[in-house]
PDB file of C-alpha atoms in Angstrom:
ATOM      1  CA  MET A   1      14.947  15.730-150.421  1.00  0.00           C
ATOM      2  CA  THR A   2      16.681  15.297-147.618  1.00  0.00           C
ATOM      3  CA  GLU A   3      20.162  15.393-147.225  1.00  0.00           C
ATOM      4  CA  ALA A   4      20.788  12.154-146.036  1.00  0.00           C
ATOM      5  CA  GLU A   5      19.609  11.367-149.829  1.00  0.00           C
ATOM      6  CA  GLN A   6      21.310  14.186-151.156  1.00  0.00           C
ATOM      7  CA  VAL A   7      25.102  12.396-149.737  1.00  0.00           C
ATOM      8  CA  PRO A   8      25.900   8.983-150.254  1.00  0.00           C
ATOM      9  CA  HIS A   9      26.529   6.951-147.013  1.00  0.00           C
ATOM     10  CA  ARG A  10      30.793   5.894-148.160  1.00  0.00           C
ATOM     11  CA  ASP A  11      32.494   3.007-147.025  1.00  0.00           C
ATOM     12  CA  ASP A  12      36.360   1.562-146.501  1.00  0.00           C
ATOM     13  CA  ARG A  13      37.165   1.208-151.253  1.00  0.00           C
ATOM     14  CA  ALA A  14      38.464   4.799-150.219  1.00  0.00           C
ATOM     15  CA  TRP A  15      41.411   2.822-148.405  1.00  0.00           C
ATOM     16  CA  PRO A  16      43.734   0.552-150.032  1.00  0.00           C
ATOM     17  CA  ARG A  17      43.326  -2.775-149.534  1.00  0.00           C
ATOM     18  CA  ARG A  18      45.673  -4.043-146.967  1.00  0.00           C
ATOM     19  CA  ALA A  19      45.836   0.156-144.677  1.00  0.00           C
ATOM     20  CA  ALA A  20      43.594  -1.862-141.439  1.00  0.00           C
ATOM     21  CA  PRO A  21      47.152  -4.812-140.519  1.00  0.00           C
ATOM     22  CA  LEU A  22      49.772  -1.790-141.840  1.00  0.00           C
ATOM     23  CA  SER A  23      47.715   0.382-139.225  1.00  0.00           C
ATOM     24  CA  LEU A  24      46.852  -2.702-136.300  1.00  0.00           C
ATOM     25  CA  VAL A  25      50.989  -3.174-136.956  1.00  0.00           C
ATOM     26  CA  VAL A  26      52.700   0.625-137.497  1.00  0.00           C
ATOM     27  CA  GLY A  27      49.912   1.870-134.941  1.00  0.00           C
ATOM     28  CA  LEU A  28      50.826  -0.475-131.667  1.00  0.00           C
ATOM     29  CA  ALA A  29      54.896  -0.271-132.338  1.00  0.00           C
ATOM     30  CA  ALA A  30      54.534   3.803-131.641  1.00  0.00           C
ATOM     31  CA  ILE A  31      52.491   2.866-129.006  1.00  0.00           C
ATOM     32  CA  THR A  32      56.072   0.253-127.673  1.00  0.00           C
ATOM     33  CA  PHE A  33      58.128   2.988-128.863  1.00  0.00           C
ATOM     34  CA  GLY A  34      56.179   4.692-126.372  1.00  0.00           C
ATOM     35  CA  VAL A  35      56.272   2.890-123.628  1.00  0.00           C
ATOM     36  CA  ALA A  36      60.761   2.300-124.094  1.00  0.00           C
ATOM     37  CA  LEU A  37      60.218   5.873-123.480  1.00  0.00           C
ATOM     38  CA  THR A  38      58.319   6.132-121.186  1.00  0.00           C
ATOM     39  CA  ALA A  39      60.318   3.508-118.842  1.00  0.00           C
ATOM     40  CA  SER A  40      64.120   5.000-119.263  1.00  0.00           C
ATOM     41  CA  SER A  41      62.584   8.998-119.222  1.00  0.00           C
ATOM     42  CA  ALA A  42      64.278  10.579-116.638  1.00  0.00           C
ATOM     43  CA  GLN A  43      60.944  11.549-116.215  1.00  0.00           C
ATOM     44  CA  ALA A  44      58.392   8.455-116.066  1.00  0.00           C
ATOM     45  CA  LEU A  45      54.873  10.041-115.465  1.00  0.00           C
ATOM     46  CA  THR A  46      55.854  13.200-117.647  1.00  0.00           C
ATOM     47  CA  SER A  47      56.643  10.977-120.318  1.00  0.00           C
ATOM     48  CA  ALA A  48      53.801   8.726-119.193  1.00  0.00           C
ATOM     49  CA  LEU A  49      51.290  11.162-119.582  1.00  0.00           C
ATOM     50  CA  CYS A  50      52.341  12.495-122.229  1.00  0.00           C
ATOM     51  CA  LEU A  51      51.900   9.127-124.115  1.00  0.00           C
ATOM     52  CA  LEU A  52      48.558   9.265-122.944  1.00  0.00           C
ATOM     53  CA  ALA A  53      47.527  12.599-124.040  1.00  0.00           C
ATOM     54  CA  GLY A  54      48.994  11.203-127.535  1.00  0.00           C
ATOM     55  CA  LEU A  55      47.418   8.279-127.451  1.00  0.00           C
ATOM     56  CA  LEU A  56      43.685  10.575-126.452  1.00  0.00           C
ATOM     57  CA  ILE A  57      44.110  13.362-129.414  1.00  0.00           C
ATOM     58  CA  GLY A  58      45.343  11.264-132.426  1.00  0.00           C
ATOM     59  CA  SER A  59      42.936   8.528-131.671  1.00  0.00           C
ATOM     60  CA  SER A  60      40.036  10.996-130.780  1.00  0.00           C
ATOM     61  CA  LEU A  61      41.007  13.333-133.984  1.00  0.00           C
ATOM     62  CA  ILE A  62      40.578  11.052-135.991  1.00  0.00           C
ATOM     63  CA  VAL A  63      37.059   9.274-134.621  1.00  0.00           C
ATOM     64  CA  VAL A  64      35.464  12.478-134.663  1.00  0.00           C
ATOM     65  CA  GLY A  65      36.296  12.905-137.445  1.00  0.00           C
ATOM     66  CA  ILE A  66      35.893   9.726-139.826  1.00  0.00           C
ATOM     67  CA  ARG A  67      31.871  10.058-138.196  1.00  0.00           C
ATOM     68  CA  ARG A  68      31.679  12.841-140.309  1.00  0.00           C
ATOM     69  CA  TRP A  69      33.307  11.975-143.737  1.00  0.00           C
ATOM     70  CA  LEU A  70      31.092   8.082-143.381  1.00  0.00           C
ATOM     71  CA  SER A  71      27.915  10.521-142.547  1.00  0.00           C
ATOM     72  CA  GLY A  72      28.845  12.452-146.018  1.00  0.00           C
ATOM     73  CA  LYS A  73      29.149  14.770-143.895  1.00  0.00           C
ATOM     74  CA  GLY A  74      32.729  17.182-144.408  1.00  0.00           C
ATOM     75  CA  ILE A  75      35.566  16.939-141.266  1.00  0.00           C
ATOM     76  CA  PRO A  76      35.665  19.394-140.165  1.00  0.00           C
ATOM     77  CA  ALA A  77      38.864  21.561-140.944  1.00  0.00           C
ATOM     78  CA  VAL A  78      39.108  22.714-137.366  1.00  0.00           C
ATOM     79  CA  LEU A  79      40.105  19.065-136.957  1.00  0.00           C
ATOM     80  CA  GLY A  80      42.635  18.847-139.561  1.00  0.00           C
ATOM     81  CA  ILE A  81      44.357  22.559-137.767  1.00  0.00           C
ATOM     82  CA  SER A  82      44.170  20.404-134.581  1.00  0.00           C
ATOM     83  CA  SER A  83      45.924  17.534-135.321  1.00  0.00           C
ATOM     84  CA  THR A  84      48.517  20.108-137.004  1.00  0.00           C
ATOM     85  CA  VAL A  85      49.369  21.699-134.334  1.00  0.00           C
ATOM     86  CA  VAL A  86      49.470  18.685-131.988  1.00  0.00           C
ATOM     87  CA  ALA A  87      52.046  17.166-134.310  1.00  0.00           C
ATOM     88  CA  VAL A  88      53.702  21.044-134.784  1.00  0.00           C
ATOM     89  CA  ALA A  89      53.826  21.076-130.524  1.00  0.00           C
ATOM     90  CA  ALA A  90      55.427  17.441-130.582  1.00  0.00           C
ATOM     91  CA  TRP A  91      57.788  17.901-133.160  1.00  0.00           C
ATOM     92  CA  ILE A  92      58.670  21.669-130.472  1.00  0.00           C
ATOM     93  CA  PHE A  93      58.333  19.478-127.569  1.00  0.00           C
ATOM     94  CA  PHE A  94      60.972  17.138-129.085  1.00  0.00           C
ATOM     95  CA  ARG A  95      63.081  19.281-129.746  1.00  0.00           C
ATOM     96  CA  VAL A  96      63.033  20.828-126.096  1.00  0.00           C
ATOM     97  CA  THR A  97      63.187  17.523-124.559  1.00  0.00           C
ATOM     98  CA  GLY A  98      64.557  15.386-126.744  1.00  0.00           C
ATOM     99  CA  MET A  99      63.641  11.657-127.655  1.00  0.00           C
ATOM    100  CA  THR A 100      63.505  10.216-124.154  1.00  0.00           C
ATOM    101  CA  GLY A 101      61.241  13.628-121.916  1.00  0.00           C
ATOM    102  CA  GLY A 102      57.810  14.070-123.212  1.00  0.00           C
ATOM    103  CA  GLY A 103      58.295  14.710-126.400  1.00  0.00           C
ATOM    104  CA  GLY A 104      59.354  11.971-127.583  1.00  0.00           C
ATOM    105  CA  ALA A 105      56.245  10.055-125.820  1.00  0.00           C
ATOM    106  CA  LEU A 106      53.756  12.509-127.076  1.00  0.00           C
ATOM    107  CA  PHE A 107      54.680  11.211-130.710  1.00  0.00           C
ATOM    108  CA  ALA A 108      54.751   7.939-130.231  1.00  0.00           C
ATOM    109  CA  GLY A 109      51.456   7.942-128.892  1.00  0.00           C
ATOM    110  CA  LEU A 110      49.894  10.718-131.363  1.00  0.00           C
ATOM    111  CA  VAL A 111      51.081   8.206-133.716  1.00  0.00           C
ATOM    112  CA  GLY A 112      49.700   5.281-132.756  1.00  0.00           C
ATOM    113  CA  GLY A 113      46.257   6.958-131.965  1.00  0.00           C
ATOM    114  CA  LEU A 114      45.761   8.456-135.154  1.00  0.00           C
ATOM    115  CA  LEU A 115      46.545   4.935-136.584  1.00  0.00           C
ATOM    116  CA  LEU A 116      44.446   2.802-134.045  1.00  0.00           C
ATOM    117  CA  GLY A 117      41.974   5.305-134.598  1.00  0.00           C
ATOM    118  CA  ASN A 118      41.754   4.779-138.664  1.00  0.00           C
ATOM    119  CA  VAL A 119      41.919   0.645-137.473  1.00  0.00           C
ATOM    120  CA  TRP A 120      39.118   1.383-136.138  1.00  0.00           C
ATOM    121  CA  ALA A 121      37.483   3.923-139.303  1.00  0.00           C
ATOM    122  CA  ILE A 122      37.700   1.251-141.150  1.00  0.00           C
ATOM    123  CA  GLN A 123      36.248  -0.862-139.274  1.00  0.00           C
ATOM    124  CA  ALA A 124      32.997   1.313-138.578  1.00  0.00           C
ATOM    125  CA  ALA A 125      33.564   1.617-142.533  1.00  0.00           C
ATOM    126  CA  ARG A 126      33.600  -1.705-143.995  1.00  0.00           C
ATOM    127  CA  ALA A 127      30.031  -1.055-141.660  1.00  0.00           C
ATOM    128  CA  ASN A 128      28.976   1.445-144.438  1.00  0.00           C
ATOM    129  CA  ARG A 129      29.115  -1.436-147.053  1.00  0.00           C
ATOM    130  CA  LEU A 130      26.471  -2.972-145.975  1.00  0.00           C
ATOM    131  CA  ARG A 131      24.253  -0.131-146.372  1.00  0.00           C
TER     132      ARG A 131
END
């Protein structure tokens, strides 16, 4: 028996029914909040870079993890550890710079990236149901 025969593909039934629209709305709200923080920040370039970094990190963590999960494999522990480290770093940066600094933008970008990545994950899982 091959590995593909041993582990069934997973699909979108793992998420609650309204998870995709809710993730989209909250993810866009987090990004909008991050853009507003960036626009009002005295250090706009730093905040913009933090927002972009949060978006990239959050979305890449969920995309890599969900791709593996959808194929029937486990999510690597390093992804969970990485997301925890980034969340703690964002919280520390937020405490140091305050809401109007890069910390708030990093945190908003991380949340937005994770939730928009979740929308993609649900769509990819829905395609898995047809296999």
